[in-house]
Each structure stands twice: as structure tokens, then as C-alpha cells.
Tab-separated table of C-alpha atoms and ligand atoms in Angstrom:
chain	number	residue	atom	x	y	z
A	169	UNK	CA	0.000	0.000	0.000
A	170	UNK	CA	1.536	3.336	-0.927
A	171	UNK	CA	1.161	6.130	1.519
A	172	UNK	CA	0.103	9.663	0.708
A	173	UNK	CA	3.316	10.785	-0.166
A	174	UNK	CA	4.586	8.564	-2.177
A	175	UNK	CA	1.083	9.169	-3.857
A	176	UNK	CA	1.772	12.601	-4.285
A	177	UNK	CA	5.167	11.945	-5.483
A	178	UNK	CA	4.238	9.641	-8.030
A	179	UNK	CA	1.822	11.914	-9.415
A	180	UNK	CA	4.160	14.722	-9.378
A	181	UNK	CA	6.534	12.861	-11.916
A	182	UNK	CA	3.489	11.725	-13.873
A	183	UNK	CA	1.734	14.757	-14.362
A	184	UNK	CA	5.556	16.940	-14.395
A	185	UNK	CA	4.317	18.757	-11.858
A	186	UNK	CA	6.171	21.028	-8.847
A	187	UNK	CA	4.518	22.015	-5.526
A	188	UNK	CA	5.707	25.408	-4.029
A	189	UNK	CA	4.841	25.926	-0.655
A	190	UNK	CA	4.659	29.637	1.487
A	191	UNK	CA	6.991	29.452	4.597
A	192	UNK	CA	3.509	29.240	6.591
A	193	UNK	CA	2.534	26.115	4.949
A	194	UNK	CA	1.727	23.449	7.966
A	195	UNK	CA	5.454	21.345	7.923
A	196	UNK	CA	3.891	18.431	6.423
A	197	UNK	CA	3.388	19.870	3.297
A	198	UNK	CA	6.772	22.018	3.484
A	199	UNK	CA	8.218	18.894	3.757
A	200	UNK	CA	6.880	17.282	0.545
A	201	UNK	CA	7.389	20.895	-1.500
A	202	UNK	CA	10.318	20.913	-4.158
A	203	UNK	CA	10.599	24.524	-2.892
A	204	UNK	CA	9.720	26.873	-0.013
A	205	UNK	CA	9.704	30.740	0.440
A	206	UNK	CA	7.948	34.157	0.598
A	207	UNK	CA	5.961	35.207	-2.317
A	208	UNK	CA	8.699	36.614	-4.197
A	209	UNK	CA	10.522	34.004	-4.456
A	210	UNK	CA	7.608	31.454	-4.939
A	211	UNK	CA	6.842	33.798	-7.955
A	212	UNK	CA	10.392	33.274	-8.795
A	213	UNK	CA	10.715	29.600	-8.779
A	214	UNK	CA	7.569	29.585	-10.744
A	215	UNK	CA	8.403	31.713	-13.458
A	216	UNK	CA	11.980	29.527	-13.854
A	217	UNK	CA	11.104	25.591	-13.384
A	218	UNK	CA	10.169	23.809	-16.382
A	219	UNK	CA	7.246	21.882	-15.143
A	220	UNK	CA	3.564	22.006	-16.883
A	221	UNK	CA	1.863	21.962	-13.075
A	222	UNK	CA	2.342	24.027	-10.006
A	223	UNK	CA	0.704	23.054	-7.045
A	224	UNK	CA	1.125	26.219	-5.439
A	225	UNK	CA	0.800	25.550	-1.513
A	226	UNK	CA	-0.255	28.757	-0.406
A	227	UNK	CA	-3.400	31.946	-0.398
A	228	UNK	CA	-4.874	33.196	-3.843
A	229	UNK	CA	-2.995	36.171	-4.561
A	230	UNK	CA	0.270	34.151	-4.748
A	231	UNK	CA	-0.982	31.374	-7.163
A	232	UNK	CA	-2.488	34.264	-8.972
A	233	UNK	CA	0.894	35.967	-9.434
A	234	UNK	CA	2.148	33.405	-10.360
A	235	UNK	CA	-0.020	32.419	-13.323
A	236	UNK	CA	0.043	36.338	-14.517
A	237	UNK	CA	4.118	35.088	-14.951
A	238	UNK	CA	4.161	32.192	-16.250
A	239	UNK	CA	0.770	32.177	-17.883
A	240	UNK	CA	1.613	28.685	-20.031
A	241	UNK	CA	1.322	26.806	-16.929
A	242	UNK	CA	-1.218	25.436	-15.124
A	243	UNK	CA	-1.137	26.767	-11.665
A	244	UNK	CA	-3.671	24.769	-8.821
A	245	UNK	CA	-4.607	26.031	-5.897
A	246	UNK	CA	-5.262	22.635	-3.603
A	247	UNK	CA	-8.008	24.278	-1.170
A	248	UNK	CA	-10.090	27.006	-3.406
A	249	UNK	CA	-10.951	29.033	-0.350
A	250	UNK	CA	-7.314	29.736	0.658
A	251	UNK	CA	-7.823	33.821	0.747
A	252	UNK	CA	-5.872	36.799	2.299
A	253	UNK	CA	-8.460	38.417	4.598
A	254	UNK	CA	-5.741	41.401	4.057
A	255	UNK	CA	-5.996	40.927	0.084
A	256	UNK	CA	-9.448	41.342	0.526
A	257	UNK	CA	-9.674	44.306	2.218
A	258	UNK	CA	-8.992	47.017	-1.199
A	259	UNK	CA	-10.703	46.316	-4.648
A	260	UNK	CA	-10.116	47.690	-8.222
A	261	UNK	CA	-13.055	49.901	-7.837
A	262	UNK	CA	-11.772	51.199	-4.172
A	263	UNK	CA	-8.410	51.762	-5.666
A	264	UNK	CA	-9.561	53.899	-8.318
A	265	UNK	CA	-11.559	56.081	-6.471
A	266	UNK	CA	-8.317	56.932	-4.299
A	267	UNK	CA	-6.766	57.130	-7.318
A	268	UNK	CA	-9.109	59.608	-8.860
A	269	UNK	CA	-8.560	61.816	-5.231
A	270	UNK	CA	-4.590	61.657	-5.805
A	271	UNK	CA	-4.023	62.081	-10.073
A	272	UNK	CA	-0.630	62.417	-9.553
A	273	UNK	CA	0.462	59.849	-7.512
A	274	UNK	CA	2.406	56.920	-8.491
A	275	UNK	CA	0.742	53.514	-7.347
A	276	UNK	CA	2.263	51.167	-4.656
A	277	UNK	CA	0.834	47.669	-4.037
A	278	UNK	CA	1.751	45.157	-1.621
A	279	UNK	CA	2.024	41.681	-3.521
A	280	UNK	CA	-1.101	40.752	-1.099
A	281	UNK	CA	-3.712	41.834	-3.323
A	282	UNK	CA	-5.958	40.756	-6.302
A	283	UNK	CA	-5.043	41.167	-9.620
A	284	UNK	CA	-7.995	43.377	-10.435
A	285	UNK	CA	-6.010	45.415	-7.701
A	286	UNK	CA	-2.193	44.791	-9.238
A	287	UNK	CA	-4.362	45.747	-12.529
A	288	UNK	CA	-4.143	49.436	-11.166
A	289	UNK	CA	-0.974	50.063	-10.126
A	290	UNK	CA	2.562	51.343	-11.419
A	291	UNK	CA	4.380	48.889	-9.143
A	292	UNK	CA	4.014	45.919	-6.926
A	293	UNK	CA	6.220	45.033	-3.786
A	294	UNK	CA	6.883	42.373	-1.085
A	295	UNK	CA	8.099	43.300	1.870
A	296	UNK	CA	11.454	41.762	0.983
A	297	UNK	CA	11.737	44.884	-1.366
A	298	UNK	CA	9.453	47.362	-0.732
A	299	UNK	CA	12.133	49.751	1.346
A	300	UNK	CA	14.493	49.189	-1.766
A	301	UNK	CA	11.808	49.969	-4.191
A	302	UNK	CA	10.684	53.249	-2.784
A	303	UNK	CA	13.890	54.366	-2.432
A	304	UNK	CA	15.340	53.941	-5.830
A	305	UNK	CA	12.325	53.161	-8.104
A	306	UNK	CA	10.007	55.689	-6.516
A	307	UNK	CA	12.912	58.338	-5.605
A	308	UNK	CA	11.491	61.032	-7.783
A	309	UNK	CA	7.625	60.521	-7.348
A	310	UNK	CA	5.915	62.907	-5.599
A	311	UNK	CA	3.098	61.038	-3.972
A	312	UNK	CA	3.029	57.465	-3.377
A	313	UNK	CA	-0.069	55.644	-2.899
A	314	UNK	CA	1.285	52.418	-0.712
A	315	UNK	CA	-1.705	50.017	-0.367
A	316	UNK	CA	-3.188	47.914	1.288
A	317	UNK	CA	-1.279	47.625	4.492
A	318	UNK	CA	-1.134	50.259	6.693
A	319	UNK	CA	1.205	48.582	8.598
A	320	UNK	CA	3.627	48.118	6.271
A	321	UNK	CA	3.525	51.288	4.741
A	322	UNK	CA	4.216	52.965	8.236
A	323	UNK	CA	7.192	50.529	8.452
A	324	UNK	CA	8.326	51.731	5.079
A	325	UNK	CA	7.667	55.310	5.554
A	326	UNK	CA	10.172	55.292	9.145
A	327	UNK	CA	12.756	53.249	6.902
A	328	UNK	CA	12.351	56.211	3.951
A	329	UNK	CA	11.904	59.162	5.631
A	330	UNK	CA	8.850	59.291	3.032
A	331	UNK	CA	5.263	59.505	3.607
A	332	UNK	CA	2.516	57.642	1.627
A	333	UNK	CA	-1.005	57.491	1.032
A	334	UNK	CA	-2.062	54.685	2.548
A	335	UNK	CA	-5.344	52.220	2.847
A	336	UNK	CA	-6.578	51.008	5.941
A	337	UNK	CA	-5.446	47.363	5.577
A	338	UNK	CA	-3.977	44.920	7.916
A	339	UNK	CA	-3.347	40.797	8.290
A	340	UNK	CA	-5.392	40.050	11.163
A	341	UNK	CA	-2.928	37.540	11.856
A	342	UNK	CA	0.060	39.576	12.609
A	343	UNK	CA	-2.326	42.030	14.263
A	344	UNK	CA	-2.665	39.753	16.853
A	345	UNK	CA	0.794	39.824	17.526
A	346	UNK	CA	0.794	43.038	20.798
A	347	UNK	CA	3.545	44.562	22.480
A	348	UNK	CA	2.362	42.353	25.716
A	349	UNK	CA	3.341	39.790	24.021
A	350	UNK	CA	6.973	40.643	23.293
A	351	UNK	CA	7.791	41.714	26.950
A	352	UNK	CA	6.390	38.408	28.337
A	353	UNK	CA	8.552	36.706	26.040
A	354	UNK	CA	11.504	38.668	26.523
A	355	UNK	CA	11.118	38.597	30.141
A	356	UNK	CA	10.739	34.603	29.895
A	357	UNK	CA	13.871	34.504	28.012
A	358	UNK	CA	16.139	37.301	28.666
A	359	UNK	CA	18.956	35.833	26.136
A	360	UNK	CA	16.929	35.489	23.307
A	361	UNK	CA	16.100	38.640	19.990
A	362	UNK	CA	13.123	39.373	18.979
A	363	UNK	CA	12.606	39.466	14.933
A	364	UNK	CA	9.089	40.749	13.716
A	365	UNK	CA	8.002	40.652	10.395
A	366	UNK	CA	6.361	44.682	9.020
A	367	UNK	CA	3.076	43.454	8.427
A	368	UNK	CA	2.816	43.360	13.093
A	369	UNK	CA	1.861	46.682	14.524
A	370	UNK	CA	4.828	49.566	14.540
A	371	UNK	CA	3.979	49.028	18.934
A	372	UNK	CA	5.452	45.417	17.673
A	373	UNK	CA	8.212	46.450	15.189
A	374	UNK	CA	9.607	49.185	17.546
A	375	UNK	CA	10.476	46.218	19.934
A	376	UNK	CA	12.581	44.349	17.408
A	377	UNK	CA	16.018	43.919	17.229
A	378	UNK	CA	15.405	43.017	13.519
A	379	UNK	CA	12.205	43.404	10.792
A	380	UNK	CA	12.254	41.503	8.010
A	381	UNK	CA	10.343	39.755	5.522
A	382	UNK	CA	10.041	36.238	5.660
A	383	UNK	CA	13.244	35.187	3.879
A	384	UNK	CA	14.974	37.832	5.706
A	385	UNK	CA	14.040	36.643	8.664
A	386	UNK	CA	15.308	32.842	7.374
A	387	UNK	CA	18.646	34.723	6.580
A	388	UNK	CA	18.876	36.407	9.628
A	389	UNK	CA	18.491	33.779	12.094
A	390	UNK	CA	20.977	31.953	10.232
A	391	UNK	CA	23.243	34.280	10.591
A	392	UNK	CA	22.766	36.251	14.111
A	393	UNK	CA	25.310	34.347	16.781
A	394	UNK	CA	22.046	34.922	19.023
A	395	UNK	CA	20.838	31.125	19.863
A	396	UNK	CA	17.052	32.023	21.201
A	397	UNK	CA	14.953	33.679	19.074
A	398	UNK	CA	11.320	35.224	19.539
A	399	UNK	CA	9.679	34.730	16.219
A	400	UNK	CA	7.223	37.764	15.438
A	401	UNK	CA	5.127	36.116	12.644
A	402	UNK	CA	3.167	33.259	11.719
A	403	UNK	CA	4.084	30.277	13.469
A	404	UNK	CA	4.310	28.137	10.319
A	405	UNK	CA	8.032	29.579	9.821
A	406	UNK	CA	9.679	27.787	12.708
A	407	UNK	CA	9.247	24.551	11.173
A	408	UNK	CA	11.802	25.691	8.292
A	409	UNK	CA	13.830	27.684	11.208
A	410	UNK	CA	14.240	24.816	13.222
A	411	UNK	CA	15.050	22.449	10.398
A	412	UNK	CA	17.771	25.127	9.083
A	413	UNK	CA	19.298	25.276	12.052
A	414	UNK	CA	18.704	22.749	14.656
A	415	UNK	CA	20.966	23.663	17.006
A	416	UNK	CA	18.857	27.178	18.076
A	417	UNK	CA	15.694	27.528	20.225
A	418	UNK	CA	12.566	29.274	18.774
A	419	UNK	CA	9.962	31.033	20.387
A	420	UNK	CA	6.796	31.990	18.713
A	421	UNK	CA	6.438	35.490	20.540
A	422	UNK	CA	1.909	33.796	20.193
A	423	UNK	CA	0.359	30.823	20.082
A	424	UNK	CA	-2.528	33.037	18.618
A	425	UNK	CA	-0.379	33.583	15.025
A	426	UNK	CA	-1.856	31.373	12.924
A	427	UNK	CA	-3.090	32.105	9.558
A	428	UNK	CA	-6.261	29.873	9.619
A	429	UNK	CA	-6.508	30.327	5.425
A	430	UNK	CA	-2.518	29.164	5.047
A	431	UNK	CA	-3.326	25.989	6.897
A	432	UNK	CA	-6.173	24.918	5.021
A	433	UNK	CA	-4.213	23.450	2.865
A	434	UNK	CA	-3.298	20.059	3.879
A	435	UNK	CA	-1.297	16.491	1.925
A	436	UNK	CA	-5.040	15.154	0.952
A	437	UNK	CA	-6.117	18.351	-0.735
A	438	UNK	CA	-2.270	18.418	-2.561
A	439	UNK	CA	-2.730	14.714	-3.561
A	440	UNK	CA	-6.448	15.586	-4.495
A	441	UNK	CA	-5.854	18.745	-6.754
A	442	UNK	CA	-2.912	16.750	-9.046
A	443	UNK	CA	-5.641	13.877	-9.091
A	444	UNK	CA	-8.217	16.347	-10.262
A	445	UNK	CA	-6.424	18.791	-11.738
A	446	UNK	CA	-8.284	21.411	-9.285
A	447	UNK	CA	-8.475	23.899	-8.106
A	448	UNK	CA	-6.838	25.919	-11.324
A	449	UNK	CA	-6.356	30.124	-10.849
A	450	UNK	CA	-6.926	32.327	-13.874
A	451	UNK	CA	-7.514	35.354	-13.855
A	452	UNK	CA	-9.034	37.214	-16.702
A	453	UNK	CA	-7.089	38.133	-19.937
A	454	UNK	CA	-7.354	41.608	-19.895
A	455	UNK	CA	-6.987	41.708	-15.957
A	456	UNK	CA	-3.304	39.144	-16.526
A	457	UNK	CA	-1.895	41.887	-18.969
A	458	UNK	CA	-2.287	44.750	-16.803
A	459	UNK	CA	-1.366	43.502	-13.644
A	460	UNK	CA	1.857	41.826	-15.257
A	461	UNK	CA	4.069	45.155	-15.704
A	462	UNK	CA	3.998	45.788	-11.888
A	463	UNK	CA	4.860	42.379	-10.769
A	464	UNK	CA	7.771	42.168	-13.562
A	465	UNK	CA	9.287	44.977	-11.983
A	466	UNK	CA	9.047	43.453	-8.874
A	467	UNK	CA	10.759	40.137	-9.837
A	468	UNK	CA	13.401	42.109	-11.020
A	469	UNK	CA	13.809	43.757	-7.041
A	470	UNK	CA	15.222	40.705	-5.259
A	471	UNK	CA	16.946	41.605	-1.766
B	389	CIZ	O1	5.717	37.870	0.732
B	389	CIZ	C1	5.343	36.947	1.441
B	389	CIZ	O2	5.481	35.779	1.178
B	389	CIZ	C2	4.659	37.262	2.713
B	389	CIZ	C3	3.204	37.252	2.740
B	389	CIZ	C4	5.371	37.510	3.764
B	389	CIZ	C5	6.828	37.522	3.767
B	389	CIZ	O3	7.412	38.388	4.409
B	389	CIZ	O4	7.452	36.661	3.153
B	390	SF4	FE1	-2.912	37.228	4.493
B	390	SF4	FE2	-1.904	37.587	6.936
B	390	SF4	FE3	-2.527	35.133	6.151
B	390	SF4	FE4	-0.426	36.409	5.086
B	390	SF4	S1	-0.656	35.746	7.225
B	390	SF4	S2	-2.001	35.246	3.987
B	390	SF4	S3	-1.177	38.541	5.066
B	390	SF4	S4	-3.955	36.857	6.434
């Protein structure tokens, strides 16, 4: 009898297919992925492999970037419902209408939107490269609209002495993350840094000793001679962490960061959507070939 994994395995090779999964995945299914990272480079991987089928492991918007690149492949989505409550919170018509306020402004989105969304904008940004990006792409742009994260874009503004226009949006995961939090931890373990990741509240980020993106916070703990480490983002990371460097404690600075839509995705529903070929993502034609100039230019922003 073959187990699920060497179901999914066998499929893989049959159907030349490569599963990418987010560095919040649940560690079974990091554990079966042929790659695993932040959106950008997800996006990246996708764009280079030569494979017919991504499984993409992860929320809409990144599967949907992903197609926009590499729009010759099929890209499936194994739980359908996997959204970004954050994504969710601007649409194309709400972006125009700030638009239509600001004419002049140049157009910042976070990766974590729609592509109706990415559809309206000059450029789009992780938060491995958003700093970078408004500081040499956007250096002569008067405005900036920087949406839909407001916490983000206040992290960005401290790091670029610029302001922004900015939406109201937040991940209600990381906003569960509170300054409480990081002083019970740090008083618990008085050796340890605390890394937070810009989407927590700038209470949060002001406590860090480092604020990175997700692969910056992989590089970082890595590198830091620091042994403990308070992790300030979803818990899903410490899997890869602990795996990349078994030899250091993590601390998830709360139990209560989960991403409930990152973890719906689970080995059944990967072995299920290469059986099925479900669930696919593509987005509309028209939609695709607008939204593909701003991620392009941020492919081409790697940290
Ligand atoms: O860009 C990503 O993958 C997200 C959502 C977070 C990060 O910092 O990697
Ligand atoms: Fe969206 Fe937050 Fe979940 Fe990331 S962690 S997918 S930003 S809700």
C-alpha cells in the first residue's frame, strides 16, 4: 500500500508537476514541497522551473501571481478558499476612487492583493523589497499611494523618511501579535532577539532587534550568533527555522499567530488537486496583462 506521499510523489513525476509551498505552509506539506519561500521568491521559482503543473501551496494572490508570470502553466490552488483576509480588504473599484482623489500619484501595491487590484498600479512590492523599491524606483515621485497595508507602509515610511497614502489594511494575523506579548517573552527569556516581520503593529516592530520579511528573517536567524529567538510572525516559519538550524531555540512570541486560510491546505487536498487537476487560478485576460508590468518589476527587485 503506498502512503500519501509517495502518492503525491508519483503523481508529481506523472503529471511533471512542482509544488511550491509559502513558509507558513503546515510542515507536512513544506516537507513534501520541491521549494519553499515568501511570495517573491515562490513567484520566482515559478516563473523559472520547467514543469507544466504548479501546485502552489499557499493563499490566492500568490498562485495568482504566479499564473500572470508564467501564464503557459497550469497553476492549482489545492483548497479554493485559501484567501488573504488582508488581500481582501482594497478592490479595483476602491483603488480607483483613491486614485481619482490623488491624479498624480504613483501607485504602490503590496504583492497581497488581487489582480484586479495589481491591474491598477505602477508597481508591486513584497516586503522583501518594498524599502528598496521606494527608495530607488520611486525616488522622484511625488506622492506614493502604498496600499493595502497600513502597517507596512508605516514601516516603510520610518525606513524612507517618506510619507505615503495609505489604505486602511492589515493581516489580522500579525495584528494579533501586541507589544504584551513581546515583553512576556523577553522577560521569559532574557537571552533570546526578537525578529518581527512589518506586516505586526509599529507598537510590535519598535520592539525588534530586527524586521524583516520572511526570507529575511530565514537569513537572519541563520546568521545572528544569538541562539534564542522570539519569532514575530506566523508560526508556520519555525518549522523551516528549526530544520535550518537545529541547534537554536525558537519562540513563537503567540500561540494566537496562525493564519487559519494558510493551513487549510493540507497532503489530501495536494494529492487531491494533481488527481483532479483542481483547483486551477486564472484570472481574466485583460486583468493578466495589466497587472503583469507591476509584478515584472518586482521580480526584477530581489533583496
Ligand atoms: O511575501 C510573502 O510571502 C509574505 C506574505 C510575507 C513575507 O514576508 O514573506
Ligand atoms: Fe494574508 Fe496575513 Fe494570512 Fe499572510 S498571514 S495570507 S497577510 S492573512
Amino acid at each position: 500500500m503506498e502512503n500519501i506521499i509517495q502518492k503525491i510523489q508519483k503523481l508529481k513525476r506523472k503529471r511533471q508537476a512542482v509544488i511550491l509551498a509559502h513558509n507558513y505552509q503546515r510542515p507536512e506539506v513544506q516537507d513534501i514541497a520541491d521549494f519553499v519561500g515568501d511570495s517573491l521568491g515562490l513567484s520566482i521559482q515559478a516563473a523559472s522551473t520547467d514543469a507544466k503543473v504548479i501546485v502552489f501551496c499557499g493563499v490566492h494572490f500568490m498562485a495568482e501571481t504566479a499564473k500572470i508570470f508564467s501564464p503557459e502553466k497550469t497553476v492549482l490552488l489545492p483548497d479554493p478558499d485559501a484567501g488573504c483576509p488582508m488581500a481582501d480588504m482594497i478592490t479595483g473599484e476602491q483603488l480607483r476612487e483613491l486614485k481619482a482623489r490623488h491624479p498624480g500619484a504613483k501607485v504602490l501595491c503590496y504583492v497581497n492583493t488581487s489582480a484586479e487590484v495589481k491591474a491598477e498600479c505602477d508597481l508591486c512590492c513584497t516586503s522583501a523589497n518594498a524599502v528598496t523599491m521606494v527608495r530607488e524606483v520611486l525616488k522622484g515621485a511625488k506622492e506614493i499611494i502604498f496600499a493595502p497595508d497600513q502597517y507596512l507602509a508605516a514601516y516603510v515610511a520610518e525606513q524612507t523618511g517618506r510619507s505615503f497614502i495609505t489604505w486602511h489594511g492589515f493581516c489580522p494575523t500579525h495584528a494579533k501579535i501586541l507589544p504584551e506579548d513581546v515583553e512576556r517573552e523577553k522577560a521569559l527569556h532574557p537571552n533570546a532577539v526578537f525578529i518581527a516581520h512589518p506586516e505586526c503593529r509599529p507598537a510590535v516592530t519598535h520592539l525588534a532587534d530586527k524586521v524583516a520579511s520572511t526570507e529575511g528573517m530565514c537569513r537572519y536567524v541563520q546568521e545572528t550568533p544569538a541562539t534564542e529567538i522570539i519569532v514575530g510572525t506566523e508560526v508556520g516559519i519555525i518549522h523551516r527555522m528549526k530544520k535550518e538550524n537545529p541547534e537554536k531555540v525558537f519562540y513563537p512570541v503567540s500561540e494566537l499567530a496562525v493564519c487559519p486560510n494558510m493551513k487549510r491546505t493540507t497532503l489530501e487536498k495536494v494529492l487531491w488537486s494533481l488527481e483532479d487537476n483542481v483547483h486551477e487560478v486564472n484570472p481574466p485576460a485583460e486583468i493578466a496583462r495589466r497587472a503583469y508590468a507591476s509584478i515584472e518589476r518586482m521580480l526584477n527587485y530581489r533583496p
